[in-house]
């Protein structure tokens, strides 16, 4: 039996599947927007179900998990544009579906966390969406640097696979340094004013250092950042049961609560 609702959202990028959690409750509640991992080409929204059910139970927020269009059929900028349009659709129906549009956060895991950073930058630039927080779980933040030149700790995603992911998502190599693709290339002006961030990195991950670097970039731009480093964890660890996963999920729930509770509204 499904523990989520399902909605098909029509966008300029095509039909986007969205899984909904907590929408059976008509009372206005905050909304958390989730995007799954998979290197921009793999997996689906159902992959995050265990995590989203936990976060729904522990925070009381409503959750949508967006099954964004996948590369290589839909390379950058299609996925972040589809996410933006989907979120705007939910904001437009906020009163009808019991969403407190003043308290919307966004986040994701791996590639989904990359999309969350891109959407936050796009929302700031366009002024059409407002997020209370961004939750970034082991995100890829530098698609311009050759994967073979990054740290390669035991158990990390192979550079061959990482190269494939990046090539499928970024068709034009000149786009690789676009901050919406590789946030580590953003200027302080582009980062300033972004929502508070929770950034989770894993020690056995080739993406570890760029996550730490991005956290510092956000801090220097005046953005509130909480960085948690799991030195013995591998990329994608929150998809599997472990003590580190339990700790990371508690951190995520606390972060969401801290940025969505009524007392936090100015």
mmCIF file of N, CA, C and O in Angstrom, residues 116-171:
data_model
loop_
_atom_site.group_PDB
_atom_site.id
_atom_site.type_symbol
_atom_site.label_atom_id
_atom_site.label_comp_id
_atom_site.label_asym_id
_atom_site.label_seq_id
_atom_site.Cartn_x
_atom_site.Cartn_y
_atom_site.Cartn_z
ATOM 1 N N UNK A 116 18.815 21.501 -5.625
ATOM 2 C CA UNK A 116 18.322 22.418 -4.590
ATOM 3 C C UNK A 116 19.136 23.703 -4.568
ATOM 4 O O UNK A 116 18.585 24.808 -4.440
ATOM 5 N N UNK A 117 20.458 23.596 -4.696
ATOM 6 C CA UNK A 117 21.294 24.800 -4.720
ATOM 7 C C UNK A 117 20.955 25.649 -5.939
ATOM 8 O O UNK A 117 20.849 26.882 -5.852
ATOM 9 N N UNK A 118 20.785 24.997 -7.080
ATOM 10 C CA UNK A 118 20.475 25.724 -8.311
ATOM 11 C C UNK A 118 19.142 26.455 -8.192
ATOM 12 O O UNK A 118 19.025 27.628 -8.578
ATOM 13 N N UNK A 119 18.140 25.769 -7.659
ATOM 14 C CA UNK A 119 16.813 26.373 -7.541
ATOM 15 C C UNK A 119 16.842 27.556 -6.576
ATOM 16 O O UNK A 119 16.196 28.581 -6.816
ATOM 17 N N UNK A 120 17.611 27.449 -5.498
ATOM 18 C CA UNK A 120 17.727 28.576 -4.568
ATOM 19 C C UNK A 120 18.337 29.790 -5.260
ATOM 20 O O UNK A 120 17.878 30.933 -5.073
ATOM 21 N N UNK A 121 19.384 29.573 -6.072
ATOM 22 C CA UNK A 121 19.991 30.684 -6.794
ATOM 23 C C UNK A 121 19.024 31.280 -7.812
ATOM 24 O O UNK A 121 18.932 32.510 -7.965
ATOM 25 N N UNK A 122 18.297 30.418 -8.518
ATOM 26 C CA UNK A 122 17.348 30.885 -9.522
ATOM 27 C C UNK A 122 16.208 31.655 -8.871
ATOM 28 O O UNK A 122 15.752 32.676 -9.396
ATOM 29 N N UNK A 123 15.747 31.180 -7.722
ATOM 30 C CA UNK A 123 14.661 31.855 -7.013
ATOM 31 C C UNK A 123 15.098 33.240 -6.552
ATOM 32 O O UNK A 123 14.348 34.215 -6.646
ATOM 33 N N UNK A 124 16.329 33.331 -6.058
ATOM 34 C CA UNK A 124 16.843 34.631 -5.616
ATOM 35 C C UNK A 124 16.945 35.596 -6.793
ATOM 36 O O UNK A 124 16.546 36.767 -6.704
ATOM 37 N N UNK A 125 17.475 35.111 -7.903
ATOM 38 C CA UNK A 125 17.669 35.967 -9.074
ATOM 39 C C UNK A 125 16.336 36.446 -9.644
ATOM 40 O O UNK A 125 16.195 37.612 -10.042
ATOM 41 N N UNK A 126 15.350 35.554 -9.686
ATOM 42 C CA UNK A 126 14.068 35.872 -10.327
ATOM 43 C C UNK A 126 13.070 36.512 -9.362
ATOM 44 O O UNK A 126 12.147 37.194 -9.801
ATOM 45 N N UNK A 127 13.232 36.233 -8.076
ATOM 46 C CA UNK A 127 12.325 36.795 -7.092
ATOM 47 C C UNK A 127 10.934 36.210 -7.106
ATOM 48 O O UNK A 127 9.992 36.822 -6.577
ATOM 49 N N UNK A 128 10.772 35.012 -7.689
ATOM 50 C CA UNK A 128 9.433 34.426 -7.800
ATOM 51 C C UNK A 128 9.159 33.330 -6.777
ATOM 52 O O UNK A 128 8.025 32.865 -6.653
ATOM 53 N N UNK A 129 10.183 32.895 -6.053
ATOM 54 C CA UNK A 129 10.013 31.883 -5.014
ATOM 55 C C UNK A 129 10.850 32.288 -3.808
ATOM 56 O O UNK A 129 11.878 32.961 -3.958
ATOM 57 N N UNK A 130 10.422 31.837 -2.639
ATOM 58 C CA UNK A 130 11.155 32.149 -1.412
ATOM 59 C C UNK A 130 11.265 30.882 -0.571
ATOM 60 O O UNK A 130 10.256 30.226 -0.298
ATOM 61 N N UNK A 131 12.491 30.543 -0.189
ATOM 62 C CA UNK A 131 12.732 29.346 0.605
ATOM 63 C C UNK A 131 13.267 29.727 1.975
ATOM 64 O O UNK A 131 14.126 30.595 2.092
ATOM 65 N N UNK A 132 12.782 29.032 2.998
ATOM 66 C CA UNK A 132 13.245 29.272 4.362
ATOM 67 C C UNK A 132 14.578 28.605 4.647
ATOM 68 O O UNK A 132 15.312 29.028 5.534
ATOM 69 N N UNK A 133 14.895 27.529 3.927
ATOM 70 C CA UNK A 133 16.145 26.808 4.168
ATOM 71 C C UNK A 133 16.480 25.952 2.966
ATOM 72 O O UNK A 133 15.643 25.696 2.094
ATOM 73 N N UNK A 134 17.742 25.497 2.927
ATOM 74 C CA UNK A 134 18.190 24.510 1.934
ATOM 75 C C UNK A 134 18.924 23.396 2.669
ATOM 76 O O UNK A 134 19.803 23.649 3.490
ATOM 77 N N UNK A 135 18.550 22.170 2.367
ATOM 78 C CA UNK A 135 19.103 20.987 3.027
ATOM 79 C C UNK A 135 19.888 20.208 1.976
ATOM 80 O O UNK A 135 19.314 19.660 1.034
ATOM 81 N N UNK A 136 21.212 20.182 2.138
ATOM 82 C CA UNK A 136 22.094 19.646 1.105
ATOM 83 C C UNK A 136 22.842 18.431 1.643
ATOM 84 O O UNK A 136 23.768 18.552 2.442
ATOM 85 N N UNK A 137 22.445 17.258 1.177
ATOM 86 C CA UNK A 137 22.993 15.987 1.645
ATOM 87 C C UNK A 137 24.001 15.474 0.621
ATOM 88 O O UNK A 137 23.623 15.069 -0.480
ATOM 89 N N UNK A 138 25.292 15.508 0.972
ATOM 90 C CA UNK A 138 26.448 15.133 0.127
ATOM 91 C C UNK A 138 26.270 15.559 -1.342
ATOM 92 O O UNK A 138 26.273 14.741 -2.263
ATOM 93 N N UNK A 139 26.145 16.877 -1.586
ATOM 94 C CA UNK A 139 25.893 17.347 -2.960
ATOM 95 C C UNK A 139 27.139 17.381 -3.831
ATOM 96 O O UNK A 139 28.236 17.667 -3.347
ATOM 97 N N UNK A 140 26.990 17.109 -5.131
ATOM 98 C CA UNK A 140 28.052 17.423 -6.083
ATOM 99 C C UNK A 140 27.969 18.914 -6.387
ATOM 100 O O UNK A 140 26.933 19.418 -6.811
ATOM 101 N N UNK A 141 29.067 19.620 -6.172
ATOM 102 C CA UNK A 141 29.054 21.078 -6.288
ATOM 103 C C UNK A 141 30.079 21.603 -7.275
ATOM 104 O O UNK A 141 30.153 22.805 -7.503
ATOM 105 N N UNK A 142 30.856 20.701 -7.870
ATOM 106 C CA UNK A 142 31.878 21.092 -8.845
ATOM 107 C C UNK A 142 31.903 20.054 -9.965
ATOM 108 O O UNK A 142 32.613 19.058 -9.901
ATOM 109 N N UNK A 143 31.125 20.312 -11.008
ATOM 110 C CA UNK A 143 31.079 19.401 -12.153
ATOM 111 C C UNK A 143 32.087 19.789 -13.219
ATOM 112 O O UNK A 143 32.193 19.126 -14.251
ATOM 113 N N UNK A 144 32.829 20.869 -12.970
ATOM 114 C CA UNK A 144 33.816 21.327 -13.946
ATOM 115 C C UNK A 144 35.162 20.625 -13.781
ATOM 116 O O UNK A 144 35.876 20.403 -14.754
ATOM 117 N N UNK A 145 35.512 20.281 -12.552
ATOM 118 C CA UNK A 145 36.795 19.621 -12.288
ATOM 119 C C UNK A 145 36.725 18.153 -12.689
ATOM 120 O O UNK A 145 35.747 17.460 -12.362
ATOM 121 N N UNK A 146 37.720 17.696 -13.377
ATOM 122 C CA UNK A 146 37.809 16.292 -13.803
ATOM 123 C C UNK A 146 37.655 15.377 -12.592
ATOM 124 O O UNK A 146 38.363 15.530 -11.591
ATOM 125 N N UNK A 147 36.742 14.426 -12.678
ATOM 126 C CA UNK A 147 36.490 13.516 -11.556
ATOM 127 C C UNK A 147 37.731 12.725 -11.180
ATOM 128 O O UNK A 147 37.883 12.317 -10.020
ATOM 129 N N UNK A 148 38.631 12.506 -12.132
ATOM 130 C CA UNK A 148 39.860 11.759 -11.850
ATOM 131 C C UNK A 148 40.850 12.591 -11.034
ATOM 132 O O UNK A 148 41.814 12.046 -10.495
ATOM 133 N N UNK A 149 40.638 13.889 -10.947
ATOM 134 C CA UNK A 149 41.535 14.765 -10.194
ATOM 135 C C UNK A 149 41.017 15.042 -8.785
ATOM 136 O O UNK A 149 41.694 15.712 -8.001
ATOM 137 N N UNK A 150 39.843 14.533 -8.460
ATOM 138 C CA UNK A 150 39.285 14.732 -7.130
ATOM 139 C C UNK A 150 39.813 13.653 -6.184
ATOM 140 O O UNK A 150 40.339 12.619 -6.622
ATOM 141 N N UNK A 151 39.682 13.869 -4.874
ATOM 142 C CA UNK A 151 40.077 12.817 -3.927
ATOM 143 C C UNK A 151 39.329 11.529 -4.225
ATOM 144 O O UNK A 151 38.150 11.564 -4.599
ATOM 145 N N UNK A 152 39.992 10.411 -4.062
ATOM 146 C CA UNK A 152 39.380 9.117 -4.366
ATOM 147 C C UNK A 152 39.509 8.175 -3.174
ATOM 148 O O UNK A 152 40.231 7.175 -3.219
ATOM 149 N N UNK A 153 38.821 8.468 -2.075
ATOM 150 C CA UNK A 153 38.895 7.586 -0.910
ATOM 151 C C UNK A 153 38.264 6.226 -1.211
ATOM 152 O O UNK A 153 37.437 6.094 -2.119
ATOM 153 N N UNK A 154 38.673 5.231 -0.455
ATOM 154 C CA UNK A 154 38.162 3.885 -0.657
ATOM 155 C C UNK A 154 36.644 3.858 -0.511
ATOM 156 O O UNK A 154 36.099 4.356 0.464
ATOM 157 N N UNK A 155 35.971 3.311 -1.520
ATOM 158 C CA UNK A 155 34.523 3.186 -1.464
ATOM 159 C C UNK A 155 33.754 4.316 -2.113
ATOM 160 O O UNK A 155 32.528 4.298 -2.152
ATOM 161 N N UNK A 156 34.470 5.310 -2.666
ATOM 162 C CA UNK A 156 33.768 6.442 -3.278
ATOM 163 C C UNK A 156 33.192 6.040 -4.635
ATOM 164 O O UNK A 156 33.537 4.996 -5.194
ATOM 165 N N UNK A 157 32.293 6.878 -5.162
ATOM 166 C CA UNK A 157 31.809 6.666 -6.521
ATOM 167 C C UNK A 157 33.005 6.719 -7.464
ATOM 168 O O UNK A 157 33.840 7.625 -7.374
ATOM 169 N N UNK A 158 33.109 5.762 -8.368
ATOM 170 C CA UNK A 158 34.280 5.699 -9.242
ATOM 171 C C UNK A 158 34.330 6.938 -10.135
ATOM 172 O O UNK A 158 33.293 7.466 -10.550
ATOM 173 N N UNK A 159 35.541 7.417 -10.440
ATOM 174 C CA UNK A 159 35.645 8.579 -11.335
ATOM 175 C C UNK A 159 35.048 8.306 -12.706
ATOM 176 O O UNK A 159 34.539 9.217 -13.353
ATOM 177 N N UNK A 160 35.089 7.055 -13.137
ATOM 178 C CA UNK A 160 34.482 6.713 -14.431
ATOM 179 C C UNK A 160 32.977 6.957 -14.380
ATOM 180 O O UNK A 160 32.396 7.538 -15.313
ATOM 181 N N UNK A 161 32.320 6.536 -13.291
ATOM 182 C CA UNK A 161 30.885 6.731 -13.152
ATOM 183 C C UNK A 161 30.558 8.208 -12.975
ATOM 184 O O UNK A 161 29.600 8.722 -13.571
ATOM 185 N N UNK A 162 31.358 8.914 -12.163
ATOM 186 C CA UNK A 162 31.122 10.335 -11.956
ATOM 187 C C UNK A 162 31.254 11.109 -13.263
ATOM 188 O O UNK A 162 30.480 12.036 -13.539
ATOM 189 N N UNK A 163 32.230 10.736 -14.084
ATOM 190 C CA UNK A 163 32.410 11.377 -15.384
ATOM 191 C C UNK A 163 31.192 11.157 -16.269
ATOM 192 O O UNK A 163 30.748 12.071 -16.978
ATOM 193 N N UNK A 164 30.639 9.953 -16.225
ATOM 194 C CA UNK A 164 29.437 9.652 -16.998
ATOM 195 C C UNK A 164 28.268 10.517 -16.536
ATOM 196 O O UNK A 164 27.553 11.111 -17.355
ATOM 197 N N UNK A 165 28.059 10.585 -15.222
ATOM 198 C CA UNK A 165 26.973 11.411 -14.685
ATOM 199 C C UNK A 165 27.101 12.855 -15.191
ATOM 200 O O UNK A 165 26.136 13.447 -15.676
ATOM 201 N N UNK A 166 28.303 13.410 -15.031
ATOM 202 C CA UNK A 166 28.520 14.814 -15.390
ATOM 203 C C UNK A 166 28.308 15.052 -16.880
ATOM 204 O O UNK A 166 27.705 16.060 -17.283
ATOM 205 N N UNK A 167 28.801 14.125 -17.716
ATOM 206 C CA UNK A 167 28.685 14.289 -19.163
ATOM 207 C C UNK A 167 27.239 14.207 -19.630
ATOM 208 O O UNK A 167 26.844 14.881 -20.594
ATOM 209 N N UNK A 168 26.442 13.391 -18.956
ATOM 210 C CA UNK A 168 25.028 13.274 -19.320
ATOM 211 C C UNK A 168 24.249 14.533 -18.944
ATOM 212 O O UNK A 168 23.340 14.951 -19.667
ATOM 213 N N UNK A 169 24.630 15.141 -17.815
ATOM 214 C CA UNK A 169 23.885 16.297 -17.329
ATOM 215 C C UNK A 169 24.304 17.588 -18.023
ATOM 216 O O UNK A 169 23.479 18.450 -18.313
ATOM 217 N N UNK A 170 25.602 17.744 -18.295
ATOM 218 C CA UNK A 170 26.129 18.969 -18.895
ATOM 219 C C UNK A 170 26.608 18.651 -20.311
ATOM 220 O O UNK A 170 27.715 18.179 -20.515
ATOM 221 N N UNK A 171 25.757 18.921 -21.292
ATOM 222 C CA UNK A 171 26.064 18.586 -22.675
ATOM 223 C C UNK A 171 27.122 19.526 -23.235
ATOM 224 O O UNK A 171 28.039 19.107 -23.944
#
